[in-house]
Coordinates of C-alpha atoms in Angstrom, one line a residue:
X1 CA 0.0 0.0 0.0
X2 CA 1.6 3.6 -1.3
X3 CA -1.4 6.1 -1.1
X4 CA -3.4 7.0 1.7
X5 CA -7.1 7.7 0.7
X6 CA -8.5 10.6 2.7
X7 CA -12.3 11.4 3.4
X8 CA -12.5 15.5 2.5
X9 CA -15.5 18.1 3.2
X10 CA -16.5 19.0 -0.6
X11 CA -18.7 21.5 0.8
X12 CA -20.8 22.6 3.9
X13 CA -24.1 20.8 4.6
X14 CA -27.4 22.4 4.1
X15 CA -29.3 20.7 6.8
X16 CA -28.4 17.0 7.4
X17 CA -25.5 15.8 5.3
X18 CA -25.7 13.7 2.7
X19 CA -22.6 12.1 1.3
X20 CA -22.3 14.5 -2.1
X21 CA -21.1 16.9 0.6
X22 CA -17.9 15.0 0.8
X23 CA -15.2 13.7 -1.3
X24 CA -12.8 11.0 -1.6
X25 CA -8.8 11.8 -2.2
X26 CA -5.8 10.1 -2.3
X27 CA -1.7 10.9 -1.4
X28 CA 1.6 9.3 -1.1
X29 CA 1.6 7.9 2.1
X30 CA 3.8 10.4 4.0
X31 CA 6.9 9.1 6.3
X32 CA 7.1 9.9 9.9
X33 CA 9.2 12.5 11.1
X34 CA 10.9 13.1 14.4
X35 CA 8.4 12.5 17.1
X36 CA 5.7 11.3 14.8
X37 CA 4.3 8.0 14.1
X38 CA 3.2 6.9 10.6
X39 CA 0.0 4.9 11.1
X40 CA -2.8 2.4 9.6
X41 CA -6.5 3.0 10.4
X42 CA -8.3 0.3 12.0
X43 CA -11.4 1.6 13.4
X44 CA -12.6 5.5 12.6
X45 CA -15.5 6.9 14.8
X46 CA -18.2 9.1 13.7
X47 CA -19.7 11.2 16.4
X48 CA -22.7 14.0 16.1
X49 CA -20.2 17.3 16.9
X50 CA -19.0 16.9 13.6
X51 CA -21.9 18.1 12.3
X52 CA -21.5 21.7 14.6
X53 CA -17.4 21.6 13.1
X54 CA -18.9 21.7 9.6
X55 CA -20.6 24.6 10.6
X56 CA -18.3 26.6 12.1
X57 CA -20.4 26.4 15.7
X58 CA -18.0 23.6 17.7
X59 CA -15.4 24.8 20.0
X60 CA -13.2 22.6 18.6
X61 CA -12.7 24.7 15.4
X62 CA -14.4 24.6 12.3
X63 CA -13.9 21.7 9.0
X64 CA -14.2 24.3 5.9
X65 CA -14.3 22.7 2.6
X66 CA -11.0 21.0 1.2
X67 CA -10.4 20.4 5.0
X68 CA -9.3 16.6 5.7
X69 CA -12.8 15.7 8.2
X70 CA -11.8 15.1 11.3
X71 CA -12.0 12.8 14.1
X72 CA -10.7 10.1 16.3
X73 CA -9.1 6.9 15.1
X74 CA -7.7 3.5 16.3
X75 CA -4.5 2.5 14.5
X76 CA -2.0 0.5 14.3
X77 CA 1.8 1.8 14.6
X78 CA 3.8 1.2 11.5
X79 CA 6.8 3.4 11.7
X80 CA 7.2 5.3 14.9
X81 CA 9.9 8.2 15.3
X82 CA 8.6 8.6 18.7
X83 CA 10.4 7.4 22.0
X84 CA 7.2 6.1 23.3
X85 CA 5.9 3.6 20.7
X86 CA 7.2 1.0 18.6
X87 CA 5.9 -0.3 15.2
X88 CA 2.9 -2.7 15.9
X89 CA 1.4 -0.4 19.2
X90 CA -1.9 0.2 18.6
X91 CA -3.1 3.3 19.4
X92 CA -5.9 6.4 19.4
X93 CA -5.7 10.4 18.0
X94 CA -7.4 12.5 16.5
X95 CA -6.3 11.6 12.9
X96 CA -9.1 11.9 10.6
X97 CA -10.9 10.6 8.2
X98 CA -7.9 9.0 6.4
X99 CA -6.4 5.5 6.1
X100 CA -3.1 6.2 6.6
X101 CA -2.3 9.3 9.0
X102 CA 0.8 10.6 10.5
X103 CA 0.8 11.7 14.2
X104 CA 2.2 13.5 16.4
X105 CA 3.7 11.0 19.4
X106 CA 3.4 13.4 22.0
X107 CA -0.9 13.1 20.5
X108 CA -1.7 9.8 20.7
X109 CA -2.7 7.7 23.4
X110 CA -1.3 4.1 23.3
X111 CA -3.8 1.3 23.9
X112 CA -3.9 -1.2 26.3
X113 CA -5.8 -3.8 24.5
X114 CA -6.1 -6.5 27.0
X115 CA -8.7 -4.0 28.8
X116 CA -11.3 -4.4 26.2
X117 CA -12.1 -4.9 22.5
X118 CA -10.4 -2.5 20.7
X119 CA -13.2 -0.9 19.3
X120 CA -14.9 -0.2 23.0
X121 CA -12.1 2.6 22.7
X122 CA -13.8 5.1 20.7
X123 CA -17.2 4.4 22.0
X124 CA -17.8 2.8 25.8
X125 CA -13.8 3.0 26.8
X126 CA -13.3 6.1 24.5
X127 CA -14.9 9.8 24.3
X128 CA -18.0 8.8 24.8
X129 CA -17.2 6.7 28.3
X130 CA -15.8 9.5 29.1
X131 CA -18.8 11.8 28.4
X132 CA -21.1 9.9 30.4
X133 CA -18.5 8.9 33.3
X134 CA -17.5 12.5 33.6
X135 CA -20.8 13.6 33.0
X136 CA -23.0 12.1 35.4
X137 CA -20.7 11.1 38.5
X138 CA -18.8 14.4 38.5
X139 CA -21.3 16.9 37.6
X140 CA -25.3 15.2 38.2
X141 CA -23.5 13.4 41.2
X142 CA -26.7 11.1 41.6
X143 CA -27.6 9.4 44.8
X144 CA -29.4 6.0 45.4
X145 CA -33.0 6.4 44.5
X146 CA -33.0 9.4 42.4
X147 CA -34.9 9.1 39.1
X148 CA -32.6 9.7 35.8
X149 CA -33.9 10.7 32.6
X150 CA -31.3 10.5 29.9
X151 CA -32.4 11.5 26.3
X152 CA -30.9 9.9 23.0
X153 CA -30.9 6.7 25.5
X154 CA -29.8 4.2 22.7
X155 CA -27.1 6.2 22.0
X156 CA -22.9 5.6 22.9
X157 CA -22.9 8.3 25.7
X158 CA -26.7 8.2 26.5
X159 CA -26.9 4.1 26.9
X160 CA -23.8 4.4 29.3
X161 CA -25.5 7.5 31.9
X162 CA -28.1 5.1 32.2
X163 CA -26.4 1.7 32.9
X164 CA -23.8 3.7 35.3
X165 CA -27.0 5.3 36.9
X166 CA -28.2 2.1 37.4
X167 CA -24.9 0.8 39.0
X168 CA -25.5 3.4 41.6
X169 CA -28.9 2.7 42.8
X170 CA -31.1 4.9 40.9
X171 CA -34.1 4.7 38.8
X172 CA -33.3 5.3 35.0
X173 CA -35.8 6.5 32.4
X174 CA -34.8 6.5 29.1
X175 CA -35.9 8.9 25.9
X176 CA -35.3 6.8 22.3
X177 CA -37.3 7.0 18.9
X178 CA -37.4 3.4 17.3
X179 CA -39.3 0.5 18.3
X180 CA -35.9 -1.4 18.6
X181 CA -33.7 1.3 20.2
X182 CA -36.7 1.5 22.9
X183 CA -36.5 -2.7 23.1
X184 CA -33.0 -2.6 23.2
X185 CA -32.8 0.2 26.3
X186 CA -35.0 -2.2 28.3
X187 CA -34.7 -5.7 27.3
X188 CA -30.8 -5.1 27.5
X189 CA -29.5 -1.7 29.2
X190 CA -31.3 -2.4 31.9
X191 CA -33.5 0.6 31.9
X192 CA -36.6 0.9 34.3
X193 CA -38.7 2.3 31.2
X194 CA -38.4 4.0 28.4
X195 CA -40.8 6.0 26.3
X196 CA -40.7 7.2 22.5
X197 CA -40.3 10.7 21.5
X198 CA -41.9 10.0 18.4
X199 CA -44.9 8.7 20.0
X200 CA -46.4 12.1 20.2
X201 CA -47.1 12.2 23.4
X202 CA -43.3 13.3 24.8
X203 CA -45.4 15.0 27.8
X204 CA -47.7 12.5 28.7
X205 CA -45.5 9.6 28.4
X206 CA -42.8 11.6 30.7
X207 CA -45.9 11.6 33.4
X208 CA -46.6 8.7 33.0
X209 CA -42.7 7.1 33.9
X210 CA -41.7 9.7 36.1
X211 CA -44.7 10.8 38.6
X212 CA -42.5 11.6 41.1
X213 CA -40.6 14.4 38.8
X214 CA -36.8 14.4 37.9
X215 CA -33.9 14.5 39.5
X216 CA -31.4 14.0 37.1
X217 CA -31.8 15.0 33.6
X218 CA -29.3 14.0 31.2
X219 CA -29.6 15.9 27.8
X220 CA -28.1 15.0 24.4
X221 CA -30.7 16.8 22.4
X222 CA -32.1 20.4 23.1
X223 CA -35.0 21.9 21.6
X224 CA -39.0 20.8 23.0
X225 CA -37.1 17.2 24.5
X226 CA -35.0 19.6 27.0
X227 CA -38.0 22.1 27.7
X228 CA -40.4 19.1 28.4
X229 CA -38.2 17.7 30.7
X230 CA -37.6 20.8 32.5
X231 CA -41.3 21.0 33.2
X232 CA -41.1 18.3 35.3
X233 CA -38.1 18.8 37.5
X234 CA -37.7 17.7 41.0
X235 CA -36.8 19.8 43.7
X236 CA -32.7 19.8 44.2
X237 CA -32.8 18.6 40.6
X238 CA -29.2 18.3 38.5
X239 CA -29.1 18.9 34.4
X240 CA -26.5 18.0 32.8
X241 CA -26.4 19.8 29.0
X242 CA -24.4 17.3 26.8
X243 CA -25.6 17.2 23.5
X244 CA -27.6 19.4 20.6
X245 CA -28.9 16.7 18.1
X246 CA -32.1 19.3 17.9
X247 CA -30.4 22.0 16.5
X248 CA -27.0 20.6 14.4
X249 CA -28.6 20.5 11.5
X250 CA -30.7 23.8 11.7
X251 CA -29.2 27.3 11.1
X252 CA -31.8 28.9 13.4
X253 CA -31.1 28.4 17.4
X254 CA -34.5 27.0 18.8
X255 CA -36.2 28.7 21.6
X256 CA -34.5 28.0 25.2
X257 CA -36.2 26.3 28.2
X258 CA -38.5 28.9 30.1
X259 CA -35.6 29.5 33.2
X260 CA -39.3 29.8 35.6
X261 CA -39.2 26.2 35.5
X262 CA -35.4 26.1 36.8
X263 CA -35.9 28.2 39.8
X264 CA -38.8 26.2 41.0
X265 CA -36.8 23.6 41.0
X266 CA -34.2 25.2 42.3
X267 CA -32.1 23.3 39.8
X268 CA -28.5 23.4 38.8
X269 CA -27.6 23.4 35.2
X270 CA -24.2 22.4 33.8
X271 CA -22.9 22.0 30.4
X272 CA -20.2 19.0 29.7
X273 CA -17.4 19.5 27.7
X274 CA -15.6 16.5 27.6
X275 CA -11.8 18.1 27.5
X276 CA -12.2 19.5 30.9
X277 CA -12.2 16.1 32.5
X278 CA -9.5 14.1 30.7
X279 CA -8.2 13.8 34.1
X280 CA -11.2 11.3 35.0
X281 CA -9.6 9.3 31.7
X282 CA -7.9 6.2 33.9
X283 CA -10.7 6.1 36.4
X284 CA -13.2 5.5 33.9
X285 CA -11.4 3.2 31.7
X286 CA -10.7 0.9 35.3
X287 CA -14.3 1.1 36.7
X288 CA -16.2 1.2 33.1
X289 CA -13.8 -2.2 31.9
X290 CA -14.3 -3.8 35.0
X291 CA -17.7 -3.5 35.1
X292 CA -17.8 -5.0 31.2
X293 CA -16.4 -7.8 32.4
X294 CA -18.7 -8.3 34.7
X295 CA -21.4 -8.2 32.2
X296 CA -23.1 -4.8 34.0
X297 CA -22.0 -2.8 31.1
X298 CA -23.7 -3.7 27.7
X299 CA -23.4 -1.7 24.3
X300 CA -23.9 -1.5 20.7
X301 CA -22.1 -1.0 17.8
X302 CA -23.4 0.2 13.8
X303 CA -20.7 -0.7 11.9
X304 CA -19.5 0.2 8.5
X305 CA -17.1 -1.6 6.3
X306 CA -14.8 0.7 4.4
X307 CA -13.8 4.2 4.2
X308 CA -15.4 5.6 1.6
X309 CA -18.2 4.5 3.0
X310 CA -17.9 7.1 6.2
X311 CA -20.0 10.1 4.4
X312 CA -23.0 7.3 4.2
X313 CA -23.1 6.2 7.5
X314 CA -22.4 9.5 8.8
X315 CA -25.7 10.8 6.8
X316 CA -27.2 7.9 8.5
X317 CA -26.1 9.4 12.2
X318 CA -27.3 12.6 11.4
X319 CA -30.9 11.3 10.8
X320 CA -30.8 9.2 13.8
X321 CA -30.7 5.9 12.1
X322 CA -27.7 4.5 13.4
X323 CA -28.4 1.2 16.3
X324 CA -25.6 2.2 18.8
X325 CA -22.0 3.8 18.5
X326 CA -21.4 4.6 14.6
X327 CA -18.1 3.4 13.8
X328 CA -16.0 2.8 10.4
X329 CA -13.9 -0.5 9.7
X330 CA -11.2 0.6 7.6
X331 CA -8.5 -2.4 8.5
X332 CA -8.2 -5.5 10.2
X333 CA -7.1 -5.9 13.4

């Protein structure tokens, strides 16, 4: 293999991408230089912020168009000019959609691989575990008995608030949109209940599972899902703000939640970003692997065969009809 075929933004989305709005390129593999690692894709992840890159809106930076598309990889070492790592480490950075990247050492994270299946580390052991770890032990800080609601509850960070949640004694309600993603956060999750959003009855349904109100809300959505759960608020109630899948592919910022329903409450309201708590990295990749193996952690996986296949399933993401973490197979293990 001499080229290394890249994934580029051909132009910005008008409301959900569709893969036209990407391109496929190729280049010479480059050689490592000093402190650098030349690498081999194995696994690519495909997360929702994207979409907020593409336009310009993610504090990460924007992905104009030309731009390589960014985002976090699994690879395999090939050449390393790095102290650090040797050829055959495996390891993950932010790399990009490409099949052959080269890395800054002092970038990458080297994987342990005997703590999981290598692809748990872009989704349960990766960013999202993080999310969720971070998310609801350090910020919701939930106590036996509470009830949690966590929206987009099928999801890679939403399915793990609400297993952890259950780990530690609470009640979890889940928010999910197809029949199967609202099976799946039961049947296998573990989830006390779960209701449709696209049931029409968001409201009612949220009465219905939570009578007593809410004392955790864990949002990954926005828009009418956040407001609706606001309404119903427990006293002493935590929000955590994690995700916007209402409004990434809009260009007009929906309304905000009516702040009279927050000082009822007397609620506190944070927002997650996940960079502030790489420090909780090694605690959650020991607590959230340990509890794998102990089968209180399960999770799901849409994956995708090939790389020029990422701007479909990334489509596919964006409209919701992805079954668990979206990830790319660009190599073999």
């Amino acid at each position: 293999m001499t080229e290394n075929t890249q994934v580029l933004l051909k132009r910005q989305s008008d409301g959900v991408p569709v893969a036209a709005d990407f391109e496929l390129a190729s280049a010479p593999i480059a050689a490592a230089g000093d402190g650098e690692l030349q690498c081999e894709t194995v696994y690519l992840s495909l997360d929702p912020y994207l979409r907020g890159r593409i336009s310009g809106r993610h504090l990460s930076g924007a992905i104009l168009p030309g731009d390589l598309m960014a985002g976090e990889a699994i690879s395999r070492v090939i050449a390393s000019e790095h102290p650090a790592f040797t050829a055959g480490d495996i390891v993950a950075a932010h790399s990009g959609w490409q099949s052959h990247p080269v890395v800054s050492g002092d970038a990458a994270r080297k994987i342990d691989t005997s703590v999981g299946p290598l692809s748990t580390f872009l989704g349960i052991l990766g960013m999202p575990g993080l999310t969720a770890y971070a998310g609801l032990l350090r910020l919701a800080e939930p106590k036996a008995g509470d009830t949690v609601l966590v929206s987009a509850a099928s999801g890679a960070v939403g399915s793990l608030v609400g297993q952890i949640a259950k780990i530690k004694g609470c009640r979890v309600v889940g928010i999910a949109g197809a029949a199967e993603k609202c099976a799946w956060v039961t049947n296998v999750a573990g989830f006390d209940d779960v209701v449709s959003y696209k049931s029409g009855e968001l409201r009612q349904e949220l009465d219905r599972v939570c009578p007593d109100g809410i004392d955790v809300y864990f949002d990954n959505v926005g828009g009418d899902m956040l407001q609706a759960a606001m309404e119903r608020l427990s006293l002493g109630a935590r929000v955590v703000l994690c995700g916007l899948m209402a409004q990434y592919n809009t260009t007009e910022m929906p309304p905000g939640p009516n702040p009279a329903f927050i000082i009822k409450a007397r609620a506190t309201v944070r927002g997650m970003v996940v960079y502030d708590h790489e420090d909780l990295r090694d605690e959650m990749v020991q607590h959230v692997s340990q509890w794998l193996r102990e089968g209180k952690i399960q999770y799901l996986e849409d994956r995708t065969p090939g790389l020029a296949n990422a701007p479909e399933a990334f489509s596919r993401l964006m409209h919701g009809q992805n079954v668990g973490k979206a990830i790319v197979v660009v190599s073999d293990e």
